[in-house]
Amino acid sequence: MEQDVFEWKDEYNIGVDTIDRAHKQLFSIVNRVINNFMDMDFERNKMTCIEAIKYLKSYTIKHFAEEEAYQHSINYAGYKVHKKIHDNMRDVVIPALEKEVNAKSYSKESLEHFIGVCAGWLAAHVLIEDQAITGKTRSKWTAIVADEDDRTNALDSIVRTYIRGLFGMKADLVSKNYAGFALNKPFCYNDVYKTEDGKTYSVVSVVEESVLEMIALKFLDAKVFEMNAVMSSVLSEMLKSFNMEVMMAFLNGSLNNIKSRIMPSSEFYASYEKSYPSYTMLWRTTCGYIAFGIKNVE
């Protein structure tokens, strides 16, 4: 019997029936693959994965086109960036996943990655990008003033908005000058971006394990939290989306991601030994702490 481990929830609705139905269907596809994986039925998993990739390729083309047409109809200000994210999923992410599972003959490792990326990307996209279409999240395309205090306050507001939108958690700013002191079992994710004017930024988001556990309960109905390959992939994709969305809002522009990785916590702490990032902040949620840092790369 199929379980709703990657369950659609009414709170994910944006209020546009055709778009909400499409999102629900996409969640159902990913849920089916996760169920097969949990049943350890790798032969059935292989067939489901093959069908899921085919369906995702055709369905995303149809769904993205419909969603983009709706954005045009309401003159949605974030259309250009939203379309770039759609294009990347359709033209880069899904083909890369298809190539990987084929090259590895639908191995356990490749299927774990497939599930993690699809679940993480879909959850992040629906809860951040798509919620903004109908104004359920605050618009991120606002000018950031040059004053440094105002920019720090703006970053705080942006990060808290995305913590609430993506993770469903209220966050309170603890420090505008987090100095890299030890957190409890942190999961660190690093992205490097280049802006259209050639500037390069290294961004790290750090989430304590207690927060990760609540995220797992929210999205995967995990009874016991375990940092396995699937969970690592899901969390990586979520934090990758989190980093990108925060930085696009903060810089008010497009970015090119040139590097993404899970950063060892020892390397994260070591990065504070010589100098602090340009922005380094810490928030407390009801489940634990989340840190975020932005460093200019010369």
mmCIF file of C-alpha atoms in Angstrom:
data_model
loop_
_atom_site.group_PDB
_atom_site.id
_atom_site.type_symbol
_atom_site.label_atom_id
_atom_site.label_comp_id
_atom_site.label_asym_id
_atom_site.label_seq_id
_atom_site.Cartn_x
_atom_site.Cartn_y
_atom_site.Cartn_z
ATOM 1 C CA MET A 1 0.000 0.000 0.000
ATOM 2 C CA GLU A 2 1.431 3.361 -1.020
ATOM 3 C CA GLN A 3 2.145 5.794 1.805
ATOM 4 C CA ASP A 4 2.131 9.576 1.572
ATOM 5 C CA VAL A 5 5.743 10.042 2.638
ATOM 6 C CA PHE A 6 6.131 13.042 0.319
ATOM 7 C CA GLU A 7 2.692 14.379 0.993
ATOM 8 C CA TRP A 8 0.944 17.285 -0.681
ATOM 9 C CA LYS A 9 -0.549 19.718 1.822
ATOM 10 C CA ASP A 10 -3.211 22.357 1.285
ATOM 11 C CA GLU A 11 -0.807 25.016 2.591
ATOM 12 C CA TYR A 12 1.239 24.530 -0.601
ATOM 13 C CA ASN A 13 -1.646 25.808 -2.773
ATOM 14 C CA ILE A 14 -1.061 29.156 -4.423
ATOM 15 C CA GLY A 15 -4.759 29.653 -5.212
ATOM 16 C CA VAL A 16 -4.639 28.998 -8.978
ATOM 17 C CA ASP A 17 -6.463 25.738 -9.645
ATOM 18 C CA THR A 18 -4.585 24.565 -12.743
ATOM 19 C CA ILE A 19 -1.197 25.248 -11.147
ATOM 20 C CA ASP A 20 -2.141 23.662 -7.821
ATOM 21 C CA ARG A 21 -3.391 20.501 -9.575
ATOM 22 C CA ALA A 22 -0.136 20.262 -11.522
ATOM 23 C CA HIS A 23 1.961 20.636 -8.374
ATOM 24 C CA LYS A 24 -0.097 17.965 -6.635
ATOM 25 C CA GLN A 25 0.527 15.605 -9.540
ATOM 26 C CA LEU A 26 4.278 16.268 -9.424
ATOM 27 C CA PHE A 27 4.321 15.503 -5.695
ATOM 28 C CA SER A 28 2.466 12.258 -6.437
ATOM 29 C CA ILE A 29 5.090 11.187 -8.978
ATOM 30 C CA VAL A 30 7.961 11.755 -6.558
ATOM 31 C CA ASN A 31 6.008 10.083 -3.746
ATOM 32 C CA ARG A 32 5.593 6.936 -5.882
ATOM 33 C CA VAL A 33 9.333 6.673 -6.471
ATOM 34 C CA ILE A 34 10.082 7.191 -2.762
ATOM 35 C CA ASN A 35 7.594 4.457 -1.822
ATOM 36 C CA ASN A 36 9.237 1.970 -4.159
ATOM 37 C CA PHE A 37 12.620 2.837 -2.725
ATOM 38 C CA MET A 38 11.384 2.360 0.846
ATOM 39 C CA ASP A 39 9.984 -1.061 -0.143
ATOM 40 C CA MET A 40 13.507 -2.001 -1.304
ATOM 41 C CA ASP A 41 11.994 -3.222 -4.577
ATOM 42 C CA PHE A 42 14.812 -2.058 -6.816
ATOM 43 C CA GLU A 43 13.524 -3.756 -9.988
ATOM 44 C CA ARG A 44 10.159 -2.041 -9.633
ATOM 45 C CA ASN A 45 12.041 1.108 -8.639
ATOM 46 C CA LYS A 46 13.932 0.977 -11.895
ATOM 47 C CA MET A 47 10.745 0.742 -13.953
ATOM 48 C CA THR A 48 9.046 3.468 -11.898
ATOM 49 C CA CYS A 49 12.092 5.686 -12.250
ATOM 50 C CA ILE A 50 12.156 5.202 -16.022
ATOM 51 C CA GLU A 51 8.485 6.126 -16.267
ATOM 52 C CA ALA A 52 8.872 8.990 -13.795
ATOM 53 C CA ILE A 53 11.686 10.579 -15.794
ATOM 54 C CA LYS A 54 9.680 10.294 -19.013
ATOM 55 C CA TYR A 55 6.639 11.773 -17.293
ATOM 56 C CA LEU A 56 8.626 14.545 -15.626
ATOM 57 C CA LYS A 57 10.165 15.542 -18.954
ATOM 58 C CA SER A 58 6.782 15.827 -20.695
ATOM 59 C CA TYR A 59 4.802 17.129 -17.727
ATOM 60 C CA THR A 60 7.251 19.860 -16.766
ATOM 61 C CA ILE A 61 7.208 21.211 -20.334
ATOM 62 C CA LYS A 62 3.402 21.430 -20.189
ATOM 63 C CA HIS A 63 3.201 22.686 -16.599
ATOM 64 C CA PHE A 64 5.989 25.258 -16.906
ATOM 65 C CA ALA A 65 4.419 26.663 -20.079
ATOM 66 C CA GLU A 66 1.006 26.976 -18.374
ATOM 67 C CA GLU A 67 2.501 28.548 -15.263
ATOM 68 C CA GLU A 68 4.569 31.011 -17.291
ATOM 69 C CA ALA A 69 1.481 31.941 -19.349
ATOM 70 C CA TYR A 70 -0.384 32.682 -16.127
ATOM 71 C CA GLN A 71 2.499 34.862 -14.914
ATOM 72 C CA HIS A 72 2.313 36.796 -18.183
ATOM 73 C CA SER A 73 -1.433 37.261 -17.773
ATOM 74 C CA ILE A 74 -1.009 38.934 -14.369
ATOM 75 C CA ASN A 75 2.196 40.808 -15.340
ATOM 76 C CA TYR A 76 4.157 39.011 -12.624
ATOM 77 C CA ALA A 77 7.320 41.032 -11.916
ATOM 78 C CA GLY A 78 9.446 37.963 -11.200
ATOM 79 C CA TYR A 79 8.662 36.230 -14.496
ATOM 80 C CA LYS A 80 12.141 36.393 -16.081
ATOM 81 C CA VAL A 81 13.978 34.846 -13.134
ATOM 82 C CA HIS A 82 11.206 32.300 -12.570
ATOM 83 C CA LYS A 83 11.469 31.205 -16.192
ATOM 84 C CA LYS A 84 15.235 30.781 -15.844
ATOM 85 C CA ILE A 85 14.650 28.432 -12.906
ATOM 86 C CA HIS A 86 12.116 26.447 -14.954
ATOM 87 C CA ASP A 87 14.503 26.295 -17.917
ATOM 88 C CA ASN A 88 17.306 25.020 -15.706
ATOM 89 C CA MET A 89 15.128 22.244 -14.234
ATOM 90 C CA ARG A 90 13.815 21.175 -17.641
ATOM 91 C CA ASP A 91 17.014 21.548 -19.695
ATOM 92 C CA VAL A 92 19.749 20.806 -17.145
ATOM 93 C CA VAL A 93 18.583 19.040 -13.976
ATOM 94 C CA ILE A 94 16.219 16.398 -15.406
ATOM 95 C CA PRO A 95 18.537 15.473 -18.333
ATOM 96 C CA ALA A 96 21.462 15.184 -15.887
ATOM 97 C CA LEU A 97 19.452 12.875 -13.619
ATOM 98 C CA GLU A 98 18.416 10.763 -16.609
ATOM 99 C CA LYS A 99 22.018 10.505 -17.764
ATOM 100 C CA GLU A 100 23.235 9.534 -14.288
ATOM 101 C CA VAL A 101 20.688 6.769 -13.619
ATOM 102 C CA ASN A 102 21.258 5.328 -17.101
ATOM 103 C CA ALA A 103 25.046 5.437 -16.758
ATOM 104 C CA LYS A 104 24.844 3.712 -13.363
ATOM 105 C CA SER A 105 22.212 1.172 -14.465
ATOM 106 C CA TYR A 106 19.691 2.469 -11.940
ATOM 107 C CA SER A 107 21.946 1.681 -9.014
ATOM 108 C CA LYS A 108 20.895 2.309 -5.416
ATOM 109 C CA GLU A 109 23.206 5.350 -5.290
ATOM 110 C CA SER A 110 21.800 6.926 -8.474
ATOM 111 C CA LEU A 111 18.201 6.334 -7.363
ATOM 112 C CA GLU A 112 18.906 7.920 -3.965
ATOM 113 C CA HIS A 113 20.266 10.965 -5.768
ATOM 114 C CA PHE A 114 17.294 11.041 -8.155
ATOM 115 C CA ILE A 115 14.790 10.975 -5.273
ATOM 116 C CA GLY A 116 16.667 13.546 -3.212
ATOM 117 C CA VAL A 117 17.085 16.069 -6.021
ATOM 118 C CA CYS A 118 13.472 15.787 -7.242
ATOM 119 C CA ALA A 119 11.963 16.021 -3.759
ATOM 120 C CA GLY A 120 14.261 18.827 -2.635
ATOM 121 C CA TRP A 121 13.877 20.910 -5.790
ATOM 122 C CA LEU A 122 10.105 20.489 -5.984
ATOM 123 C CA ALA A 123 9.475 21.355 -2.338
ATOM 124 C CA ALA A 124 11.775 24.379 -2.470
ATOM 125 C CA HIS A 125 10.339 25.634 -5.768
ATOM 126 C CA VAL A 126 6.690 25.331 -4.740
ATOM 127 C CA LEU A 127 7.236 26.835 -1.288
ATOM 128 C CA ILE A 128 9.437 29.736 -2.396
ATOM 129 C CA GLU A 129 9.122 30.630 -6.078
ATOM 130 C CA ASP A 130 5.541 29.633 -6.751
ATOM 131 C CA GLN A 131 4.107 31.087 -3.540
ATOM 132 C CA ALA A 132 5.427 34.477 -4.663
ATOM 133 C CA ILE A 133 3.369 34.407 -7.888
ATOM 134 C CA THR A 134 0.121 35.152 -6.048
ATOM 135 C CA GLY A 135 1.697 37.148 -3.249
ATOM 136 C CA LYS A 136 1.544 34.457 -0.550
ATOM 137 C CA THR A 137 5.165 35.283 0.211
ATOM 138 C CA ARG A 138 6.596 38.802 0.288
ATOM 139 C CA SER A 139 8.013 39.985 -3.014
ATOM 140 C CA LYS A 140 11.759 39.649 -3.093
ATOM 141 C CA TRP A 141 12.321 42.067 -5.968
ATOM 142 C CA THR A 142 12.726 45.226 -3.942
ATOM 143 C CA ALA A 143 15.626 47.658 -4.062
ATOM 144 C CA ILE A 144 18.223 47.270 -1.327
ATOM 145 C CA VAL A 145 19.608 50.587 -0.151
ATOM 146 C CA ALA A 146 23.335 51.162 0.048
ATOM 147 C CA ASP A 147 23.562 51.914 3.784
ATOM 148 C CA GLU A 148 25.318 48.975 5.484
ATOM 149 C CA ASP A 149 22.994 48.816 8.506
ATOM 150 C CA ASP A 150 20.001 48.873 6.215
ATOM 151 C CA ARG A 151 21.530 46.109 4.083
ATOM 152 C CA THR A 152 22.096 43.957 7.163
ATOM 153 C CA ASN A 153 18.519 44.550 8.273
ATOM 154 C CA ALA A 154 17.323 43.729 4.761
ATOM 155 C CA LEU A 155 19.304 40.459 4.767
ATOM 156 C CA ASP A 156 17.794 39.545 8.139
ATOM 157 C CA SER A 157 14.289 40.164 6.793
ATOM 158 C CA ILE A 158 14.947 38.170 3.619
ATOM 159 C CA VAL A 159 16.433 35.173 5.451
ATOM 160 C CA ARG A 160 13.629 35.088 8.025
ATOM 161 C CA THR A 161 11.075 35.213 5.209
ATOM 162 C CA TYR A 162 12.632 32.206 3.496
ATOM 163 C CA ILE A 163 13.110 30.236 6.718
ATOM 164 C CA ARG A 164 9.407 30.696 7.358
ATOM 165 C CA GLY A 165 8.389 30.015 3.760
ATOM 166 C CA LEU A 166 10.608 27.019 3.059
ATOM 167 C CA PHE A 167 10.937 25.377 6.462
ATOM 168 C CA GLY A 168 7.718 26.595 8.078
ATOM 169 C CA MET A 169 9.597 27.980 11.079
ATOM 170 C CA LYS A 170 9.629 31.337 12.798
ATOM 171 C CA ALA A 171 13.179 32.643 13.218
ATOM 172 C CA ASP A 172 14.552 35.332 15.508
ATOM 173 C CA LEU A 173 17.826 37.084 14.826
ATOM 174 C CA VAL A 174 20.360 36.235 17.548
ATOM 175 C CA SER A 175 23.448 37.937 16.146
ATOM 176 C CA LYS A 176 24.310 40.241 13.262
ATOM 177 C CA ASN A 177 27.954 39.309 13.854
ATOM 178 C CA TYR A 178 28.096 35.534 14.252
ATOM 179 C CA ALA A 179 31.771 34.695 14.806
ATOM 180 C CA GLY A 180 31.786 31.012 13.991
ATOM 181 C CA PHE A 181 31.282 29.554 17.457
ATOM 182 C CA ALA A 182 30.321 25.866 17.580
ATOM 183 C CA LEU A 183 26.799 24.769 16.672
ATOM 184 C CA ASN A 184 25.241 21.389 17.444
ATOM 185 C CA LYS A 185 25.904 18.868 14.639
ATOM 186 C CA PRO A 186 25.727 21.420 11.823
ATOM 187 C CA PHE A 187 24.962 20.619 8.182
ATOM 188 C CA CYS A 188 26.854 23.172 6.053
ATOM 189 C CA TYR A 189 26.062 23.929 2.415
ATOM 190 C CA ASN A 190 28.218 26.179 0.252
ATOM 191 C CA ASP A 191 27.463 27.861 -3.077
ATOM 192 C CA VAL A 192 29.696 30.155 -5.122
ATOM 193 C CA TYR A 193 28.015 32.683 -7.420
ATOM 194 C CA LYS A 194 29.132 35.149 -10.052
ATOM 195 C CA THR A 195 27.038 38.239 -10.764
ATOM 196 C CA GLU A 196 26.378 39.817 -14.135
ATOM 197 C CA ASP A 197 28.961 42.519 -13.348
ATOM 198 C CA GLY A 198 31.660 39.925 -12.587
ATOM 199 C CA LYS A 199 31.617 39.904 -8.777
ATOM 200 C CA THR A 200 31.990 36.552 -7.009
ATOM 201 C CA TYR A 201 30.385 35.565 -3.707
ATOM 202 C CA SER A 202 30.770 32.479 -1.552
ATOM 203 C CA VAL A 203 27.639 31.719 0.488
ATOM 204 C CA VAL A 204 27.245 29.218 3.317
ATOM 205 C CA SER A 205 24.035 28.229 5.078
ATOM 206 C CA VAL A 206 24.424 26.175 8.257
ATOM 207 C CA VAL A 207 21.568 24.260 9.885
ATOM 208 C CA GLU A 208 21.710 22.359 13.169
ATOM 209 C CA GLU A 209 20.691 18.698 13.143
ATOM 210 C CA SER A 210 17.660 19.384 15.368
ATOM 211 C CA VAL A 211 16.319 21.713 12.663
ATOM 212 C CA LEU A 212 17.072 19.134 9.979
ATOM 213 C CA GLU A 213 15.072 16.581 11.936
ATOM 214 C CA MET A 214 12.002 18.820 11.892
ATOM 215 C CA ILE A 215 12.457 19.431 8.156
ATOM 216 C CA ALA A 216 12.573 15.660 7.617
ATOM 217 C CA LEU A 217 9.372 15.205 9.611
ATOM 218 C CA LYS A 218 7.697 17.976 7.602
ATOM 219 C CA PHE A 219 8.617 16.815 4.101
ATOM 220 C CA LEU A 220 9.366 13.098 4.246
ATOM 221 C CA ASP A 221 7.277 11.944 7.201
ATOM 222 C CA ALA A 222 10.431 10.427 8.674
ATOM 223 C CA LYS A 223 9.763 8.608 11.940
ATOM 224 C CA VAL A 224 13.429 8.543 12.880
ATOM 225 C CA PHE A 225 15.889 11.061 11.498
ATOM 226 C CA GLU A 226 18.886 9.560 9.766
ATOM 227 C CA MET A 227 21.370 11.430 7.612
ATOM 228 C CA ASN A 228 21.465 8.937 4.751
ATOM 229 C CA ALA A 229 22.139 9.600 1.076
ATOM 230 C CA VAL A 230 18.498 10.399 0.269
ATOM 231 C CA MET A 231 18.144 12.830 3.151
ATOM 232 C CA SER A 232 21.464 14.457 2.312
ATOM 233 C CA SER A 233 20.361 15.008 -1.288
ATOM 234 C CA VAL A 234 16.985 16.432 -0.246
ATOM 235 C CA LEU A 235 18.551 18.842 2.248
ATOM 236 C CA SER A 236 21.285 19.837 -0.192
ATOM 237 C CA GLU A 237 18.745 20.784 -2.851
ATOM 238 C CA MET A 238 16.677 22.727 -0.344
ATOM 239 C CA LEU A 239 19.652 24.687 0.942
ATOM 240 C CA LYS A 240 20.905 25.225 -2.605
ATOM 241 C CA SER A 241 17.532 26.803 -3.460
ATOM 242 C CA PHE A 242 17.540 28.689 -0.154
ATOM 243 C CA ASN A 243 20.994 30.180 -0.845
ATOM 244 C CA MET A 244 20.103 31.184 -4.390
ATOM 245 C CA GLU A 245 16.787 32.783 -3.472
ATOM 246 C CA VAL A 246 18.253 34.743 -0.577
ATOM 247 C CA MET A 247 21.153 36.018 -2.681
ATOM 248 C CA MET A 248 18.969 37.023 -5.644
ATOM 249 C CA ALA A 249 16.705 38.946 -3.288
ATOM 250 C CA PHE A 250 19.630 40.545 -1.443
ATOM 251 C CA LEU A 251 21.505 41.586 -4.587
ATOM 252 C CA ASN A 252 18.314 42.268 -6.550
ATOM 253 C CA GLY A 253 19.562 40.488 -9.649
ATOM 254 C CA SER A 254 20.480 37.294 -11.464
ATOM 255 C CA LEU A 255 23.341 35.005 -10.453
ATOM 256 C CA ASN A 256 25.354 32.251 -12.083
ATOM 257 C CA ASN A 257 26.022 29.314 -9.756
ATOM 258 C CA ILE A 258 29.569 28.141 -10.437
ATOM 259 C CA LYS A 259 30.001 25.718 -7.533
ATOM 260 C CA SER A 260 27.807 23.857 -5.008
ATOM 261 C CA ARG A 261 28.810 21.400 -2.299
ATOM 262 C CA ILE A 262 28.286 20.099 1.211
ATOM 263 C CA MET A 263 30.997 21.781 3.266
ATOM 264 C CA PRO A 264 32.628 19.856 6.141
ATOM 265 C CA SER A 265 31.877 21.586 9.436
ATOM 266 C CA SER A 266 35.609 21.659 10.230
ATOM 267 C CA GLU A 267 36.220 23.682 7.066
ATOM 268 C CA PHE A 268 33.323 25.984 7.902
ATOM 269 C CA TYR A 269 34.734 26.771 11.354
ATOM 270 C CA ALA A 270 38.246 27.153 9.938
ATOM 271 C CA SER A 271 36.969 29.800 7.509
ATOM 272 C CA TYR A 272 36.393 32.094 10.515
ATOM 273 C CA GLU A 273 39.932 31.794 11.870
ATOM 274 C CA LYS A 274 41.606 34.423 9.688
ATOM 275 C CA SER A 275 38.765 36.751 8.832
ATOM 276 C CA TYR A 276 34.991 36.977 9.046
ATOM 277 C CA PRO A 277 32.709 36.962 5.994
ATOM 278 C CA SER A 278 31.222 40.262 4.823
ATOM 279 C CA TYR A 279 27.904 39.241 6.344
ATOM 280 C CA THR A 280 27.664 36.570 9.038
ATOM 281 C CA MET A 281 24.430 36.175 10.962
ATOM 282 C CA LEU A 282 22.697 33.694 13.277
ATOM 283 C CA TRP A 283 18.987 32.962 13.848
ATOM 284 C CA ARG A 284 17.225 30.890 16.476
ATOM 285 C CA THR A 285 14.168 28.800 15.618
ATOM 286 C CA THR A 286 12.047 26.723 17.982
ATOM 287 C CA CYS A 287 14.068 23.686 16.845
ATOM 288 C CA GLY A 288 17.610 25.035 16.775
ATOM 289 C CA TYR A 289 19.967 27.481 15.088
ATOM 290 C CA ILE A 290 20.535 28.522 11.481
ATOM 291 C CA ALA A 291 23.552 30.558 10.363
ATOM 292 C CA PHE A 292 24.168 32.320 7.057
ATOM 293 C CA GLY A 293 27.306 33.949 5.701
ATOM 294 C CA ILE A 294 28.275 35.875 2.553
ATOM 295 C CA LYS A 295 31.901 36.369 1.603
ATOM 296 C CA ASN A 296 33.293 38.404 -1.293
ATOM 297 C CA VAL A 297 35.716 36.303 -3.315
ATOM 298 C CA GLU A 298 38.584 38.168 -4.899
#
